Short mmCIF file of N, CA, C and O in Angstrom, two decimals:
data_model
loop_
_atom_site.label_atom_id
_atom_site.label_comp_id
_atom_site.label_asym_id
_atom_site.label_seq_id
_atom_site.Cartn_x
_atom_site.Cartn_y
_atom_site.Cartn_z
N UNK A 369 -11.79 16.50 37.08
CA UNK A 369 -12.65 15.89 35.90
C UNK A 369 -13.87 16.25 36.13
O UNK A 369 -14.49 16.19 37.25
N UNK A 370 -14.60 16.95 35.02
CA UNK A 370 -16.17 17.29 35.28
C UNK A 370 -16.95 16.01 35.47
O UNK A 370 -16.76 15.00 34.58
N UNK A 371 -17.80 16.36 36.14
CA UNK A 371 -18.97 15.42 36.36
C UNK A 371 -20.04 15.31 34.93
O UNK A 371 -20.25 16.25 34.48
N UNK A 372 -20.32 14.07 35.10
CA UNK A 372 -21.19 13.77 33.81
C UNK A 372 -22.64 14.13 34.03
O UNK A 372 -23.10 13.60 34.94
N UNK A 373 -23.44 14.40 32.99
CA UNK A 373 -24.75 14.58 33.36
C UNK A 373 -25.45 13.24 33.21
O UNK A 373 -24.95 12.24 32.59
N UNK A 374 -26.70 13.04 34.04
CA UNK A 374 -27.55 11.71 33.94
C UNK A 374 -27.59 11.24 32.43
O UNK A 374 -27.62 10.30 31.85
N UNK A 375 -28.11 12.48 31.62
CA UNK A 375 -28.39 12.33 30.30
C UNK A 375 -27.13 11.62 29.49
O UNK A 375 -27.28 10.68 28.52
N UNK A 376 -26.00 12.11 29.65
CA UNK A 376 -24.87 11.88 29.19
C UNK A 376 -24.33 10.29 29.61
O UNK A 376 -24.09 9.48 28.71
N UNK A 377 -24.61 10.17 30.93
CA UNK A 377 -24.41 8.82 31.48
C UNK A 377 -25.18 7.66 30.76
O UNK A 377 -24.89 6.88 30.17
N UNK A 378 -26.55 8.18 30.52
CA UNK A 378 -27.46 7.10 29.91
C UNK A 378 -26.97 6.90 28.46
O UNK A 378 -27.09 5.84 27.97
N UNK A 379 -26.67 8.00 27.76
CA UNK A 379 -26.32 7.96 26.57
C UNK A 379 -24.94 7.10 26.41
O UNK A 379 -24.78 6.17 25.31
N UNK A 380 -23.85 7.34 27.23
CA UNK A 380 -22.71 6.52 27.02
C UNK A 380 -23.05 4.95 27.35
O UNK A 380 -22.61 4.03 26.76
N UNK A 381 -24.04 4.84 28.21
CA UNK A 381 -24.27 3.29 28.77
C UNK A 381 -24.86 2.92 27.41
O UNK A 381 -24.50 1.70 27.10
N UNK A 382 -25.77 3.30 26.80
CA UNK A 382 -26.55 2.79 25.57
C UNK A 382 -25.62 2.49 24.54
O UNK A 382 -25.50 1.45 23.82
N UNK A 383 -24.34 3.31 24.33
CA UNK A 383 -23.37 3.43 23.17
C UNK A 383 -22.89 2.00 23.47
O UNK A 383 -22.42 1.30 22.55
N UNK A 384 -22.28 1.94 24.59
CA UNK A 384 -21.44 0.87 24.98
C UNK A 384 -22.17 -0.65 24.85
O UNK A 384 -21.27 -1.68 24.55
N UNK A 385 -23.62 -0.73 24.62
CA UNK A 385 -24.18 -2.09 24.29
C UNK A 385 -23.85 -2.32 23.05
O UNK A 385 -24.04 -3.44 22.69
N UNK A 386 -23.39 -1.35 22.29
CA UNK A 386 -23.32 -1.63 20.63
C UNK A 386 -21.99 -2.43 20.60
O UNK A 386 -21.69 -2.91 19.31
N UNK A 387 -21.15 -2.45 21.56
CA UNK A 387 -19.81 -2.67 21.22
C UNK A 387 -19.94 -4.05 20.87
O UNK A 387 -19.12 -4.69 20.07
N UNK A 388 -20.55 -5.10 21.60
CA UNK A 388 -20.87 -6.47 21.16
C UNK A 388 -20.86 -6.84 19.76
O UNK A 388 -20.40 -7.85 19.18
N UNK A 389 -21.39 -5.88 19.29
CA UNK A 389 -21.77 -6.24 17.53
C UNK A 389 -21.02 -5.32 16.67
O UNK A 389 -21.20 -5.57 15.40
N UNK A 390 -19.85 -4.64 17.01
CA UNK A 390 -19.20 -3.79 16.22
C UNK A 390 -18.32 -4.49 15.17
O UNK A 390 -18.47 -4.00 14.01
N UNK A 391 -17.84 -5.79 15.25
CA UNK A 391 -17.10 -6.28 14.46
C UNK A 391 -18.14 -6.96 13.31
O UNK A 391 -17.85 -6.87 12.08
N UNK A 392 -19.35 -7.23 13.61
CA UNK A 392 -20.51 -7.71 12.69
C UNK A 392 -20.92 -6.66 12.02
O UNK A 392 -21.04 -6.57 10.69
N UNK A 393 -21.01 -5.34 12.74
CA UNK A 393 -21.29 -4.12 11.83
C UNK A 393 -20.31 -3.51 10.92
O UNK A 393 -20.62 -3.32 9.63
N UNK A 394 -19.03 -3.65 11.30
CA UNK A 394 -17.90 -3.54 10.26
C UNK A 394 -17.97 -4.50 8.97
O UNK A 394 -17.89 -4.11 7.98
N UNK A 395 -18.07 -5.84 9.39
CA UNK A 395 -18.21 -6.54 8.30
C UNK A 395 -19.51 -6.47 7.43
O UNK A 395 -19.12 -6.75 6.35
N UNK A 396 -20.42 -6.18 8.10
CA UNK A 396 -21.65 -6.17 7.06
C UNK A 396 -21.27 -4.79 6.19
O UNK A 396 -21.89 -4.68 5.10
N UNK A 397 -20.78 -3.79 6.96
CA UNK A 397 -20.59 -2.56 5.97
C UNK A 397 -19.70 -2.82 4.86
O UNK A 397 -19.96 -2.38 3.84
N UNK A 398 -18.78 -3.66 4.98
CA UNK A 398 -17.73 -4.05 3.97
C UNK A 398 -18.22 -4.88 3.04
O UNK A 398 -18.14 -4.69 1.81
N UNK A 399 -19.39 -5.61 3.35
CA UNK A 399 -19.80 -6.77 2.45
C UNK A 399 -20.67 -5.55 1.75
O UNK A 399 -20.92 -5.88 0.63
N UNK A 400 -21.52 -4.68 2.22
CA UNK A 400 -22.35 -3.68 1.31
C UNK A 400 -21.55 -3.12 0.30
O UNK A 400 -21.96 -3.11 -0.92
N UNK A 401 -20.18 -2.46 0.78
CA UNK A 401 -19.37 -1.94 -0.21
C UNK A 401 -19.02 -2.86 -1.29
O UNK A 401 -18.80 -2.33 -2.41
N UNK A 402 -18.71 -4.04 -0.92
CA UNK A 402 -18.09 -5.16 -2.07
C UNK A 402 -19.28 -5.43 -2.98
O UNK A 402 -18.77 -5.81 -4.19
N UNK A 403 -20.44 -5.38 -2.56
CA UNK A 403 -21.32 -5.71 -3.64
C UNK A 403 -22.35 -4.63 -4.10
O UNK A 403 -23.21 -5.01 -5.07
N UNK A 404 -21.69 -3.54 -3.84
CA UNK A 404 -22.33 -2.31 -4.81
C UNK A 404 -22.22 -2.67 -6.07
O UNK A 404 -21.03 -2.86 -6.50
N UNK A 405 -23.23 -2.34 -6.81
CA UNK A 405 -23.12 -2.44 -8.33
C UNK A 405 -22.72 -1.11 -8.96
O UNK A 405 -23.22 -0.07 -8.60
N UNK A 406 -21.58 -1.03 -9.67
CA UNK A 406 -21.46 0.17 -10.25
C UNK A 406 -21.82 0.14 -11.83
O UNK A 406 -22.08 -0.80 -12.40
N UNK A 407 -22.30 1.46 -12.36
CA UNK A 407 -22.86 1.14 -13.73
C UNK A 407 -21.62 0.87 -14.85
O UNK A 407 -20.46 1.67 -14.66
N UNK A 408 -21.90 0.06 -15.53
CA UNK A 408 -20.97 -0.57 -16.52
C UNK A 408 -21.11 0.43 -17.91
O UNK A 408 -22.25 0.17 -18.30
N UNK A 409 -20.28 1.29 -18.22
CA UNK A 409 -20.16 1.99 -19.47
C UNK A 409 -19.83 1.15 -20.75
O UNK A 409 -20.12 1.45 -21.64
N UNK A 410 -19.18 0.15 -20.36
CA UNK A 410 -18.75 -0.72 -21.53
C UNK A 410 -19.72 -1.61 -22.04
O UNK A 410 -19.74 -2.95 -21.62
N UNK A 411 -20.73 -1.30 -22.74
CA UNK A 411 -21.98 -2.00 -23.11
C UNK A 411 -21.78 -3.07 -24.15
O UNK A 411 -22.06 -4.15 -24.29
N UNK A 412 -20.70 -2.63 -25.20
CA UNK A 412 -20.49 -3.57 -26.22
C UNK A 412 -19.60 -4.77 -25.82
O UNK A 412 -19.61 -5.70 -26.73
N UNK A 413 -19.24 -4.97 -24.76
CA UNK A 413 -18.35 -6.13 -24.47
C UNK A 413 -17.04 -6.01 -24.76
O UNK A 413 -16.37 -7.18 -24.68
N UNK A 414 -16.53 -4.91 -25.46
CA UNK A 414 -15.34 -4.87 -25.78
C UNK A 414 -14.26 -4.72 -24.53
O UNK A 414 -14.82 -4.68 -23.65
N UNK A 415 -13.10 -4.57 -25.11
CA UNK A 415 -12.19 -4.35 -23.95
C UNK A 415 -12.34 -2.96 -23.17
O UNK A 415 -12.44 -2.00 -23.94
N UNK A 416 -11.89 -3.04 -22.03
CA UNK A 416 -11.97 -1.66 -21.21
C UNK A 416 -10.76 -0.99 -21.25
O UNK A 416 -9.76 -1.86 -21.18
N UNK A 417 -10.43 0.35 -21.09
CA UNK A 417 -9.31 0.78 -20.90
C UNK A 417 -8.79 0.67 -19.43
O UNK A 417 -7.92 1.57 -19.11
N UNK A 418 -9.70 0.59 -18.65
CA UNK A 418 -9.42 0.66 -17.30
C UNK A 418 -8.82 -0.74 -16.89
O UNK A 418 -9.46 -1.93 -16.86
N UNK A 419 -7.69 -0.70 -15.96
CA UNK A 419 -7.19 -1.94 -15.32
C UNK A 419 -7.95 -2.03 -14.11
O UNK A 419 -7.94 -1.18 -13.09
N UNK A 420 -8.42 -3.16 -13.78
CA UNK A 420 -9.29 -3.47 -12.67
C UNK A 420 -8.18 -4.04 -11.63
O UNK A 420 -7.48 -5.16 -11.80
N UNK A 421 -7.99 -3.60 -10.50
CA UNK A 421 -7.43 -3.82 -9.18
C UNK A 421 -8.38 -3.81 -8.22
O UNK A 421 -8.37 -3.06 -7.34
N UNK A 422 -9.33 -4.96 -8.07
CA UNK A 422 -10.43 -5.02 -7.25
C UNK A 422 -9.98 -5.01 -5.68
O UNK A 422 -10.54 -4.21 -5.07
N UNK A 423 -8.80 -5.85 -5.38
CA UNK A 423 -8.51 -5.74 -3.92
C UNK A 423 -8.02 -4.26 -3.46
O UNK A 423 -8.39 -3.90 -2.16
N UNK A 424 -7.45 -3.59 -4.25
CA UNK A 424 -6.80 -2.25 -4.08
C UNK A 424 -7.86 -1.29 -4.18
O UNK A 424 -7.92 -0.25 -3.02
N UNK A 425 -9.03 -1.32 -4.82
CA UNK A 425 -10.08 -0.55 -5.03
C UNK A 425 -10.85 -0.60 -3.48
O UNK A 425 -11.56 0.22 -3.01
N UNK A 426 -10.98 -2.01 -3.15
CA UNK A 426 -11.71 -2.27 -1.94
C UNK A 426 -11.22 -1.49 -0.81
O UNK A 426 -11.86 -1.09 -0.04
N UNK A 427 -9.78 -1.80 -0.72
CA UNK A 427 -9.24 -1.14 0.43
C UNK A 427 -9.33 0.34 0.41
O UNK A 427 -9.41 0.82 1.55
N UNK A 428 -9.40 0.84 -0.58
CA UNK A 428 -9.41 2.42 -0.78
C UNK A 428 -10.94 2.72 -0.23
O UNK A 428 -11.00 3.69 0.65
N UNK A 429 -11.98 2.02 -0.86
CA UNK A 429 -13.25 2.20 -0.37
C UNK A 429 -13.36 2.26 1.01
O UNK A 429 -14.21 3.21 1.80
N UNK A 430 -13.09 0.92 1.69
CA UNK A 430 -13.12 0.94 3.03
C UNK A 430 -12.42 2.17 3.84
O UNK A 430 -12.93 2.50 4.80
N UNK A 431 -11.24 2.36 3.36
CA UNK A 431 -10.64 3.39 4.22
C UNK A 431 -11.28 4.67 4.18
O UNK A 431 -11.14 5.50 4.89
N UNK A 432 -12.07 4.80 3.08
CA UNK A 432 -12.83 6.12 2.78
C UNK A 432 -14.11 6.26 3.47
O UNK A 432 -14.68 7.50 3.23
N UNK A 433 -14.74 5.20 3.67
CA UNK A 433 -16.08 5.13 3.98
C UNK A 433 -16.18 5.69 5.37
O UNK A 433 -15.56 5.20 6.48
N UNK A 434 -17.18 6.71 5.61
CA UNK A 434 -17.30 7.43 6.78
C UNK A 434 -17.92 6.39 7.99
O UNK A 434 -17.49 6.52 9.13
N UNK A 435 -18.76 5.49 7.46
CA UNK A 435 -19.21 4.64 8.58
C UNK A 435 -18.50 3.60 9.12
O UNK A 435 -18.26 3.49 10.28
N UNK A 436 -17.63 3.12 8.10
CA UNK A 436 -16.34 2.21 8.74
C UNK A 436 -15.57 2.96 9.71
O UNK A 436 -15.02 2.38 10.54
N UNK A 437 -15.07 4.28 9.26
CA UNK A 437 -14.31 4.96 10.12
C UNK A 437 -14.79 5.30 11.42
O UNK A 437 -14.17 5.15 12.41
N UNK A 438 -16.12 5.45 11.53
CA UNK A 438 -16.73 5.74 12.63
C UNK A 438 -16.81 4.58 13.61
O UNK A 438 -16.51 4.69 14.75
N UNK A 439 -17.19 3.48 12.88
CA UNK A 439 -17.30 2.09 13.73
C UNK A 439 -15.82 1.73 14.10
O UNK A 439 -15.65 1.28 15.31
N UNK A 440 -14.74 1.90 13.53
CA UNK A 440 -13.48 1.54 13.87
C UNK A 440 -12.81 2.36 14.96
O UNK A 440 -12.32 2.04 15.90
N UNK A 441 -13.21 3.81 14.86
CA UNK A 441 -12.88 4.74 16.07
C UNK A 441 -13.63 4.37 17.32
O UNK A 441 -13.18 4.27 18.38
N UNK A 442 -15.07 3.97 17.19
CA UNK A 442 -15.62 3.54 18.33
C UNK A 442 -14.95 2.12 19.11
O UNK A 442 -14.75 2.21 20.29
N UNK A 443 -14.56 1.40 18.15
CA UNK A 443 -14.10 0.08 18.60
C UNK A 443 -12.52 0.53 19.43
O UNK A 443 -12.46 0.13 20.29
N UNK A 444 -11.83 1.32 18.72
CA UNK A 444 -10.60 1.95 19.48
C UNK A 444 -10.76 2.41 20.50
O UNK A 444 -10.10 2.14 21.61
N UNK A 445 -11.69 3.24 20.62
CA UNK A 445 -12.16 4.06 21.84
C UNK A 445 -12.41 3.10 23.13
O UNK A 445 -11.67 3.12 24.22
N UNK A 446 -13.34 2.19 22.81
CA UNK A 446 -13.65 1.20 23.88
C UNK A 446 -12.36 0.48 24.00
O UNK A 446 -12.34 -0.02 25.42
N UNK A 447 -11.75 -0.20 23.26
CA UNK A 447 -10.62 -1.10 23.59
C UNK A 447 -9.53 -0.27 24.44
O UNK A 447 -8.68 -0.74 25.26
N UNK A 448 -9.44 0.98 23.93
CA UNK A 448 -8.15 1.68 24.80
C UNK A 448 -8.74 1.81 26.24
O UNK A 448 -7.83 1.81 27.10
N UNK A 449 -9.89 2.32 26.44
CA UNK A 449 -10.40 2.49 27.70
C UNK A 449 -10.34 1.05 28.65
O UNK A 449 -9.96 1.26 29.60
N UNK A 450 -10.75 0.07 27.88
CA UNK A 450 -10.85 -1.25 28.57
C UNK A 450 -9.21 -1.73 28.92
O UNK A 450 -9.10 -2.12 30.15
N UNK A 451 -8.42 -1.69 28.15
CA UNK A 451 -7.12 -2.11 28.12
C UNK A 451 -6.39 -1.30 29.17
O UNK A 451 -5.61 -1.75 29.83
N UNK A 452 -6.53 0.23 29.02
CA UNK A 452 -5.55 1.27 29.46
C UNK A 452 -6.04 2.01 30.54
O UNK A 452 -5.02 2.29 31.37
N UNK A 453 -7.15 1.90 30.79
CA UNK A 453 -7.87 2.87 31.73
C UNK A 453 -8.56 2.46 32.96
O UNK A 453 -8.57 2.99 33.99
N UNK A 454 -9.21 0.96 32.60
CA UNK A 454 -9.89 0.49 33.69
C UNK A 454 -8.99 -0.37 34.80
O UNK A 454 -7.99 -0.91 34.26
N UNK A 455 -9.36 -0.48 35.99
CA UNK A 455 -8.84 -1.31 36.74
C UNK A 455 -9.42 -2.92 36.75
O UNK A 455 -10.40 -2.89 35.98
N UNK A 456 -8.70 -3.68 37.25
CA UNK A 456 -9.49 -4.87 37.23
C UNK A 456 -10.97 -5.03 37.50
O UNK A 456 -11.77 -5.88 37.06
N UNK A 457 -11.30 -4.54 38.82
CA UNK A 457 -12.66 -4.64 39.32
C UNK A 457 -13.52 -3.79 38.14
O UNK A 457 -14.48 -4.37 38.03
N UNK A 458 -12.99 -2.72 37.63
CA UNK A 458 -13.98 -1.97 36.68
C UNK A 458 -14.00 -2.79 35.36
O UNK A 458 -15.12 -2.75 34.68
N UNK A 459 -12.81 -3.73 35.13
CA UNK A 459 -13.15 -4.44 33.90
C UNK A 459 -14.04 -5.75 34.18
O UNK A 459 -14.97 -5.83 33.33
N UNK A 460 -14.36 -5.94 35.33
CA UNK A 460 -15.29 -6.87 35.65
C UNK A 460 -16.31 -6.44 35.49
O UNK A 460 -17.58 -7.22 34.96
N UNK A 461 -16.89 -5.39 36.02
CA UNK A 461 -18.17 -4.77 35.89
C UNK A 461 -18.41 -4.29 34.55
O UNK A 461 -19.57 -4.56 33.95
N UNK A 462 -17.52 -3.95 33.68
CA UNK A 462 -17.63 -3.76 32.26
C UNK A 462 -18.11 -4.91 31.51
O UNK A 462 -19.04 -4.99 30.89
N UNK A 463 -17.22 -6.10 31.93
CA UNK A 463 -17.74 -7.48 31.35
C UNK A 463 -19.21 -7.90 31.76
O UNK A 463 -19.63 -8.33 30.63
N UNK A 464 -19.50 -7.63 32.83
CA UNK A 464 -21.04 -8.05 33.34
C UNK A 464 -22.05 -7.18 32.69
O UNK A 464 -23.18 -7.72 32.44
N UNK A 465 -21.66 -5.98 32.60
CA UNK A 465 -22.80 -5.04 31.99
C UNK A 465 -22.67 -4.83 30.34
O UNK A 465 -23.78 -5.09 29.87
N UNK A 466 -21.70 -4.99 29.76
CA UNK A 466 -21.76 -4.67 28.34
C UNK A 466 -20.84 -5.65 27.35
O UNK A 466 -21.24 -5.84 26.14
N UNK A 467 -20.25 -6.55 28.02
CA UNK A 467 -19.44 -7.52 27.26
C UNK A 467 -19.99 -8.79 26.85
O UNK A 467 -19.73 -9.45 25.85
N UNK A 468 -20.62 -9.29 27.86
CA UNK A 468 -21.07 -10.82 27.88
C UNK A 468 -22.37 -11.04 27.37
O UNK A 468 -22.97 -12.08 27.60
N UNK A 469 -23.24 -9.98 26.79
CA UNK A 469 -24.26 -10.09 26.44
C UNK A 469 -25.39 -10.39 27.32
O UNK A 469 -26.46 -10.81 26.78
N UNK A 470 -24.91 -10.29 28.64
CA UNK A 470 -26.17 -10.61 29.77
C UNK A 470 -26.66 -9.47 29.86
O UNK A 470 -28.02 -9.59 30.34
N UNK A 471 -26.38 -8.05 29.72
CA UNK A 471 -27.12 -6.82 30.10
C UNK A 471 -27.66 -6.82 31.28
O UNK A 471 -28.91 -6.50 31.41
N UNK A 472 -26.60 -7.21 32.40
CA UNK A 472 -26.97 -7.04 33.71
C UNK A 472 -27.49 -5.87 34.13
O UNK A 472 -26.87 -4.61 33.69
N UNK A 473 -28.54 -5.73 35.07
CA UNK A 473 -28.83 -4.53 35.50
C UNK A 473 -27.69 -4.07 36.67
O UNK A 473 -26.97 -4.91 37.11
N UNK A 474 -27.75 -2.98 37.11
CA UNK A 474 -26.69 -2.68 38.01
C UNK A 474 -26.92 -3.00 39.48
O UNK A 474 -25.95 -3.58 39.91
N UNK A 475 -28.18 -3.29 39.58
CA UNK A 475 -28.55 -4.08 40.75
C UNK A 475 -28.11 -5.35 40.91
O UNK A 475 -27.74 -6.08 41.80
N UNK A 476 -28.16 -6.17 39.78
CA UNK A 476 -27.58 -7.66 39.69
C UNK A 476 -25.92 -7.66 39.68
O UNK A 476 -25.38 -8.49 40.34
N UNK A 477 -25.45 -6.64 38.98
CA UNK A 477 -23.98 -6.43 39.11
C UNK A 477 -23.74 -6.26 40.40
O UNK A 477 -22.59 -6.99 41.04
N UNK A 478 -24.31 -5.53 41.22
CA UNK A 478 -23.80 -5.28 42.68
C UNK A 478 -23.90 -6.39 43.43
O UNK A 478 -22.80 -6.61 44.31
N UNK A 479 -25.03 -7.31 43.19
CA UNK A 479 -24.85 -8.47 43.88
C UNK A 479 -24.02 -9.45 43.48
O UNK A 479 -23.37 -10.39 44.56
N UNK A 480 -23.59 -9.60 42.23
CA UNK A 480 -22.51 -10.44 41.95
C UNK A 480 -21.12 -10.19 42.23
O UNK A 480 -20.31 -10.95 42.37
N UNK A 481 -21.04 -8.83 42.44
CA UNK A 481 -19.52 -8.53 43.03
C UNK A 481 -19.53 -8.05 44.41
O UNK A 481 -18.63 -7.46 45.05
N UNK A 482 -20.71 -8.49 45.13
CA UNK A 482 -20.93 -8.38 46.54
C UNK A 482 -20.57 -6.78 47.20
O UNK A 482 -19.62 -6.63 47.78
N UNK A 483 -21.31 -5.76 46.37
CA UNK A 483 -21.35 -4.43 46.96
C UNK A 483 -22.57 -3.89 47.01
O UNK A 483 -23.47 -4.33 46.38
N UNK A 484 -22.64 -2.64 47.65
CA UNK A 484 -23.96 -2.21 47.67
C UNK A 484 -24.44 -1.43 46.39
O UNK A 484 -23.53 -1.19 45.48
N UNK A 485 -25.82 -1.14 46.16
CA UNK A 485 -26.21 -0.45 44.89
C UNK A 485 -25.55 0.92 44.83
O UNK A 485 -25.19 1.32 43.71
N UNK A 486 -25.37 1.61 46.07
CA UNK A 486 -24.92 2.83 45.79
C UNK A 486 -23.64 2.91 45.45
O UNK A 486 -23.08 3.81 44.75
N UNK A 487 -22.77 2.07 45.85
CA UNK A 487 -21.42 1.94 45.54
C UNK A 487 -21.36 1.64 44.08
O UNK A 487 -20.24 2.14 43.27
N UNK A 488 -22.09 0.64 43.55
CA UNK A 488 -22.06 0.16 42.03
C UNK A 488 -22.15 1.32 41.24
O UNK A 488 -21.51 1.38 40.06
N UNK A 489 -23.20 2.31 41.43
CA UNK A 489 -23.56 3.29 40.92
C UNK A 489 -22.42 4.46 40.93
O UNK A 489 -21.96 5.12 39.95
N UNK A 490 -21.53 4.41 41.87
CA UNK A 490 -20.16 5.19 41.94
C UNK A 490 -19.26 4.75 40.84
O UNK A 490 -18.71 5.37 40.28
N UNK A 491 -19.21 3.15 40.80
CA UNK A 491 -18.19 2.68 40.27
C UNK A 491 -18.44 2.84 38.63
O UNK A 491 -17.76 3.14 37.83
N UNK A 492 -19.84 2.74 38.28
CA UNK A 492 -20.28 3.05 36.90
C UNK A 492 -20.09 4.28 36.40
O UNK A 492 -19.55 4.53 35.47
N UNK A 493 -20.08 5.46 37.28
CA UNK A 493 -19.63 6.64 36.92
C UNK A 493 -18.46 6.93 36.73
O UNK A 493 -17.91 7.73 35.75
N UNK A 494 -17.50 6.15 37.33
CA UNK A 494 -16.22 6.17 37.11
C UNK A 494 -15.78 5.58 35.82
O UNK A 494 -14.83 5.98 35.24
N UNK A 495 -16.30 4.55 35.50
CA UNK A 495 -16.33 3.96 34.17
C UNK A 495 -16.47 4.53 32.95
O UNK A 495 -16.09 4.81 32.22
N UNK A 496 -17.76 5.51 33.34
CA UNK A 496 -18.24 6.28 32.03
C UNK A 496 -17.50 7.27 32.00
O UNK A 496 -17.30 7.89 30.93
N UNK A 497 -16.98 7.92 33.11
CA UNK A 497 -15.96 9.04 32.98
C UNK A 497 -14.55 8.51 32.22
O UNK A 497 -14.23 9.24 31.19
N UNK A 498 -14.20 7.46 32.39
CA UNK A 498 -13.04 7.04 31.84
C UNK A 498 -13.30 6.78 30.35
O UNK A 498 -12.67 7.24 29.43
N UNK A 499 -14.47 6.27 29.99
CA UNK A 499 -14.80 5.95 28.73
C UNK A 499 -14.84 7.35 27.79
O UNK A 499 -14.49 7.39 26.61
N UNK A 500 -15.75 8.13 28.50
CA UNK A 500 -15.89 9.63 27.98
C UNK A 500 -14.45 10.43 27.61
O UNK A 500 -14.36 10.89 26.76
N UNK A 501 -13.54 10.14 28.60
CA UNK A 501 -12.26 10.47 28.36
C UNK A 501 -11.64 10.03 27.25
O UNK A 501 -10.97 10.67 26.38
N UNK A 502 -11.52 8.68 27.34
CA UNK A 502 -11.20 7.66 25.96
C UNK A 502 -11.64 8.45 24.72
O UNK A 502 -11.17 8.63 23.73
N UNK A 503 -12.82 8.94 24.78
CA UNK A 503 -13.54 9.31 23.49
C UNK A 503 -13.22 10.64 23.16
O UNK A 503 -13.57 11.11 22.00
N UNK A 504 -12.69 11.44 24.17
CA UNK A 504 -12.33 12.95 24.02
C UNK A 504 -13.54 13.84 24.26
O UNK A 504 -13.64 14.97 24.02
N UNK A 505 -14.63 13.24 24.91
CA UNK A 505 -15.82 13.99 25.35
C UNK A 505 -15.36 14.86 26.55
O UNK A 505 -16.16 15.95 26.63
N UNK A 506 -14.67 14.47 27.48
CA UNK A 506 -14.33 15.29 28.71
C UNK A 506 -12.90 15.24 28.70
O UNK A 506 -12.17 14.50 28.32
#
């Protein structure tokens, strides 16, 4: 497995902080799509020749929206990595760093799981490598 550069590690670390708000971001984007106003050409108030199927139209819009696709893929990548690729110890570290809204520093995490700072940075690198693999980056 190819080693990650420090810039890539930092980028992946920052990206994972976004996971806590992913459900909110998806819901917000769907709400934006639902409330978009389309131009109504039926000014006279007569009948439209278009049959409105709003739920079906929304599902199509949601599935075609690139932002929602990106957010869903991000969520899928993180969940795949977390559930299928990480060990129990790595999940604990993941939780302390990115999941519990605590944003613990690596030094704080090292103290909480009783390991050295050097060791926590090696564990961090393994987690980020697995995440990068789940994303298809390495």
